[in-house]
Structure formats: structure tokens, C-alpha cells
């Protein structure tokens, strides 16, 4: 059976912690994380195609929804993680169609991932296998060779080891990203203080 898409939300103060949830979401269970600052988390079942980020602090999270090649986003936007050219937060997925901005304009999105909430960024793959990134870039996690944030998606497919490759899937961690290409090779960039890039070093890489 296919895994149930889930999203974690703080339950402090109200059922959803005051954070926006997409239509069709329903609570599954609540976990008491008393050993980690007393924060309780509710696991929400999401509609098909919804991706979520695990919040570290209330109000510093965002989510994305991928449906029929189109990518919507909602939530906090202080680092431009909505990809809409602004830093204005959104509470309705319908208000931000990320796939109509920057390098994603005219592209069909087939895969996407959200980065950690206090280093918020996003990565998407289009139908041609090109990789696009946007949002916070303080650890080089956008993979564009800089540490400058981007408020709109930018195509990084010509950067570093991604050059000449077609990517089929991406994943994000705390300030770093991974990409799996069509030959089965994994590419990694961003924060590397504990060796999370798997390249035998602890040196951060921006491409």
C-alpha cells in the first residue's frame, strides 16, 4: 500500500498551532515531545500530492502541493520559499502558483521537496530532468555557486556535477539538498558540517 502523505504541525494553542493546512487534511495522531522543549506535534493526513516540512518553531514553516505538473505553496515566506518573488506569507495554496515564476515558468514539475524550516528553501524537478531551487541560501543549499537567497526558482542544472545530467527525484535536509539522476547517481550540495553530503569531507558546497 502506498504510504499516507503526512504533515507535522505544532498543537500548542490550537488544533493546528495556527498554521495553515490544505483542504482535505485530517488529524491522525498526536505525539508528546516533552523531551524536546514540551512541543506536542500532530500528524495530519494530507490529500494526495501534498508535501510538508517539519517545523522547528511555530510560524517558520511552509508547505507545497504538486498536482498535474503545477506546484503551489503556502505558509511562511520570510526567505522567499514560496518562490513568488516576494517575502509575503500566504495562507491559501491557491494564491501562490510557484510554477509560474522564475525558471519554472512554462515547465511541468514532476518532483519537489521542502527544506528545513529555519533554513527554508525548496527544490523542484521539471519534466526534462532540470533542477530548480529557491529560498534561503545561507549554506549554499540552492546549489547555484553563491550564498545569496533567491525569491524565485532558478535553474541550476548546469552547475557542478549536475551538468549534463537528468534528475528524477530530489530531497532536502537541514541546509542541504540531494538529487538522484536517471543513471542512479546521487548529487549533494549545501551544508556539510557533519558530513551529510557524503563526499568524505565536512566542507560546505554551494554547487
CSV table of C-alpha atoms in Angstrom, one decimal:
chain,number,residue,atom,x,y,z
A,1,UNK,CA,0.0,0.0,0.0
A,2,UNK,CA,1.3,3.5,-0.8
A,3,UNK,CA,2.4,5.5,2.2
A,4,UNK,CA,0.0,8.0,3.6
A,5,UNK,CA,1.2,11.6,3.0
A,6,UNK,CA,1.6,13.3,6.3
A,7,UNK,CA,2.4,16.7,7.7
A,8,UNK,CA,3.6,17.5,11.2
A,9,UNK,CA,2.2,20.6,12.9
A,10,UNK,CA,2.6,22.0,16.5
A,11,UNK,CA,-0.5,21.6,18.5
A,12,UNK,CA,0.2,24.4,21.0
A,13,UNK,CA,-2.6,26.9,21.4
A,14,UNK,CA,-5.0,25.3,18.9
A,15,UNK,CA,-5.6,22.2,16.9
A,16,UNK,CA,-3.2,23.3,14.1
A,17,UNK,CA,-0.9,25.6,16.1
A,18,UNK,CA,-2.4,28.5,14.0
A,19,UNK,CA,-0.7,27.2,10.8
A,20,UNK,CA,-2.5,26.8,7.5
A,21,UNK,CA,-3.5,23.3,6.3
A,22,UNK,CA,-4.7,22.4,2.9
A,23,UNK,CA,-8.3,21.5,2.2
A,24,UNK,CA,-8.9,17.8,2.9
A,25,UNK,CA,-6.3,17.4,5.7
A,26,UNK,CA,-7.4,15.5,8.8
A,27,UNK,CA,-5.6,14.7,12.1
A,28,UNK,CA,-4.2,11.2,12.5
A,29,UNK,CA,-2.5,11.2,15.9
A,30,UNK,CA,-0.7,13.5,18.4
A,31,UNK,CA,2.8,12.9,19.9
A,32,UNK,CA,4.0,14.5,23.1
A,33,UNK,CA,7.6,15.7,22.5
A,34,UNK,CA,8.1,16.8,26.1
A,35,UNK,CA,11.8,15.8,26.0
A,36,UNK,CA,12.3,18.4,23.3
A,37,UNK,CA,11.0,21.6,24.8
A,38,UNK,CA,7.5,20.4,25.6
A,39,UNK,CA,6.3,20.8,22.0
A,40,UNK,CA,3.4,18.5,21.0
A,41,UNK,CA,3.1,17.6,17.3
A,42,UNK,CA,0.0,16.4,15.5
A,43,UNK,CA,0.4,14.2,12.4
A,44,UNK,CA,-2.1,15.2,9.7
A,45,UNK,CA,-3.1,13.1,6.8
A,46,UNK,CA,-2.9,15.2,3.6
A,47,UNK,CA,-4.6,15.0,0.3
A,48,UNK,CA,-2.6,13.1,-2.5
A,49,UNK,CA,0.3,15.1,-3.8
A,50,UNK,CA,0.9,17.3,-0.8
A,51,UNK,CA,4.4,17.7,0.6
A,52,UNK,CA,5.2,19.2,4.0
A,53,UNK,CA,8.1,20.5,6.1
A,54,UNK,CA,8.7,19.6,9.7
A,55,UNK,CA,8.5,22.9,11.7
A,56,UNK,CA,11.2,23.7,14.3
A,57,UNK,CA,9.4,26.8,15.6
A,58,UNK,CA,5.8,27.8,15.2
A,59,UNK,CA,5.2,30.1,12.2
A,60,UNK,CA,8.5,29.3,10.5
A,61,UNK,CA,7.3,26.6,8.1
A,62,UNK,CA,5.8,26.2,4.7
A,63,UNK,CA,4.3,23.5,2.5
A,64,UNK,CA,4.0,22.7,-1.2
A,65,UNK,CA,1.4,20.9,-3.2
A,66,UNK,CA,2.2,19.2,-6.5
A,67,UNK,CA,-0.7,18.4,-8.8
A,68,UNK,CA,-0.8,17.8,-12.5
A,69,UNK,CA,2.6,19.4,-13.1
A,70,UNK,CA,1.8,22.5,-11.1
A,71,UNK,CA,3.4,23.5,-7.8
A,72,UNK,CA,1.5,25.6,-5.2
A,73,UNK,CA,3.0,26.8,-1.9
A,74,UNK,CA,1.7,28.3,1.3
A,75,UNK,CA,2.9,29.3,4.8
A,76,UNK,CA,5.8,31.4,5.9
A,77,UNK,CA,7.8,33.2,3.2
A,78,UNK,CA,10.4,35.3,5.0
A,79,UNK,CA,13.2,33.8,2.9
A,80,UNK,CA,11.3,33.7,-0.4
A,81,UNK,CA,10.5,30.0,0.0
A,82,UNK,CA,7.1,30.5,-1.8
A,83,UNK,CA,9.1,31.3,-4.9
A,84,UNK,CA,6.7,34.0,-6.0
A,85,UNK,CA,9.2,36.9,-5.9
A,86,UNK,CA,8.0,38.2,-2.5
A,87,UNK,CA,8.6,37.6,1.2
A,88,UNK,CA,4.9,37.9,2.0
A,89,UNK,CA,3.4,34.8,3.8
A,90,UNK,CA,0.4,33.0,2.2
A,91,UNK,CA,-2.4,31.1,3.9
A,92,UNK,CA,-4.1,29.7,0.8
A,93,UNK,CA,-2.3,27.3,-1.7
A,94,UNK,CA,-4.4,28.7,-4.5
A,95,UNK,CA,-2.8,32.1,-4.0
A,96,UNK,CA,0.7,31.1,-4.9
A,97,UNK,CA,1.4,29.0,-8.0
A,98,UNK,CA,5.1,28.7,-7.7
A,99,UNK,CA,5.5,27.0,-11.1
A,100,UNK,CA,4.6,30.3,-12.9
A,101,UNK,CA,7.6,32.2,-11.6
A,102,UNK,CA,11.3,32.3,-12.5
A,103,UNK,CA,12.9,29.4,-14.3
A,104,UNK,CA,9.8,27.2,-13.6
A,105,UNK,CA,7.6,29.4,-15.9
A,106,UNK,CA,6.3,27.1,-18.7
A,107,UNK,CA,7.7,24.0,-17.1
A,108,UNK,CA,5.9,20.9,-15.8
A,109,UNK,CA,7.0,20.0,-12.3
A,110,UNK,CA,7.3,16.2,-11.6
A,111,UNK,CA,9.0,16.2,-8.2
A,112,UNK,CA,9.6,18.7,-5.3
A,113,UNK,CA,10.9,18.9,-1.8
A,114,UNK,CA,10.9,21.4,1.2
A,115,UNK,CA,14.0,22.3,3.2
A,116,UNK,CA,14.3,22.7,6.9
A,117,UNK,CA,12.0,25.4,8.4
A,118,UNK,CA,14.7,27.7,9.8
A,119,UNK,CA,16.8,27.5,6.7
A,120,UNK,CA,13.7,27.4,4.4
A,121,UNK,CA,14.3,26.6,0.7
A,122,UNK,CA,12.8,24.4,-1.9
A,123,UNK,CA,13.9,22.2,-4.8
A,124,UNK,CA,11.9,21.0,-7.8
A,125,UNK,CA,12.5,18.8,-10.8
A,126,UNK,CA,10.8,19.5,-14.2
A,127,UNK,CA,9.7,17.0,-16.8
A,128,UNK,CA,13.0,17.5,-18.7
A,129,UNK,CA,15.0,16.5,-15.6
A,130,UNK,CA,16.2,20.0,-14.8
A,131,UNK,CA,16.6,21.1,-11.2
A,132,UNK,CA,15.3,24.4,-9.9
A,133,UNK,CA,15.9,25.9,-6.4
A,134,UNK,CA,14.7,29.0,-4.4
A,135,UNK,CA,14.5,30.4,-0.9
A,136,UNK,CA,17.2,30.7,1.8
A,137,UNK,CA,20.8,30.1,0.6
A,138,UNK,CA,22.9,30.8,3.6
A,139,UNK,CA,24.5,27.3,3.5
A,140,UNK,CA,24.7,27.2,-0.3
A,141,UNK,CA,21.7,24.9,-0.4
A,142,UNK,CA,20.4,26.4,-3.6
A,143,UNK,CA,23.4,24.9,-5.4
A,144,UNK,CA,23.9,28.0,-7.6
A,145,UNK,CA,27.5,28.6,-6.5
A,146,UNK,CA,26.5,31.5,-4.2
A,147,UNK,CA,25.0,32.0,-0.8
A,148,UNK,CA,22.5,34.6,-1.9
A,149,UNK,CA,18.8,33.9,-1.4
A,150,UNK,CA,16.5,33.7,-4.4
A,151,UNK,CA,12.9,34.8,-4.3
A,152,UNK,CA,12.0,32.9,-7.5
A,153,UNK,CA,13.0,29.5,-8.9
A,154,UNK,CA,16.4,29.3,-10.7
A,155,UNK,CA,17.6,26.5,-12.9
A,156,UNK,CA,20.8,25.0,-11.5
A,157,UNK,CA,21.2,22.1,-14.0
A,158,UNK,CA,24.4,23.5,-15.4
A,159,UNK,CA,26.1,23.7,-12.0
A,160,UNK,CA,28.7,21.3,-10.7
A,161,UNK,CA,28.1,17.6,-11.0
A,162,UNK,CA,24.5,18.2,-12.3
A,163,UNK,CA,25.8,19.4,-15.6
A,164,UNK,CA,24.7,17.2,-18.4
A,165,UNK,CA,22.5,15.1,-16.1
A,166,UNK,CA,18.8,14.5,-15.9
A,167,UNK,CA,17.4,14.3,-12.4
A,168,UNK,CA,14.3,12.4,-11.5
A,169,UNK,CA,14.0,13.0,-7.7
A,170,UNK,CA,15.2,15.4,-5.0
A,171,UNK,CA,15.2,15.6,-1.3
A,172,UNK,CA,16.1,18.3,1.3
A,173,UNK,CA,17.6,18.3,4.7
A,174,UNK,CA,18.8,20.9,7.1
A,175,UNK,CA,20.5,23.3,4.7
A,176,UNK,CA,21.4,20.8,2.1
A,177,UNK,CA,19.9,19.0,-0.8
A,178,UNK,CA,20.2,15.7,-2.7
A,179,UNK,CA,19.3,14.8,-6.2
A,180,UNK,CA,19.0,11.4,-7.8
A,181,UNK,CA,19.7,11.3,-11.6
A,182,UNK,CA,18.5,8.9,-14.2
A,183,UNK,CA,21.7,6.9,-14.1
A,184,UNK,CA,21.3,6.2,-10.4
A,185,UNK,CA,23.9,8.7,-9.2
A,186,UNK,CA,23.3,10.9,-6.2
A,187,UNK,CA,24.4,14.6,-6.2
A,188,UNK,CA,24.6,16.7,-3.0
A,189,UNK,CA,25.2,20.3,-2.1
A,190,UNK,CA,24.8,22.7,0.8
A,191,UNK,CA,25.7,22.4,4.5
A,192,UNK,CA,28.2,19.7,5.3
A,193,UNK,CA,29.3,20.3,8.9
A,194,UNK,CA,28.7,16.7,9.9
A,195,UNK,CA,29.5,15.1,6.5
A,196,UNK,CA,25.9,15.0,5.3
A,197,UNK,CA,26.9,15.4,1.7
A,198,UNK,CA,28.7,12.1,1.8
A,199,UNK,CA,31.7,13.3,-0.1
A,200,UNK,CA,34.4,12.4,2.5
A,201,UNK,CA,34.7,16.0,3.8
A,202,UNK,CA,32.9,18.4,6.1
A,203,UNK,CA,33.2,21.3,3.7
A,204,UNK,CA,30.1,23.2,2.6
A,205,UNK,CA,29.5,23.1,-1.1
A,206,UNK,CA,27.3,25.6,-3.0
A,207,UNK,CA,27.3,23.6,-6.2
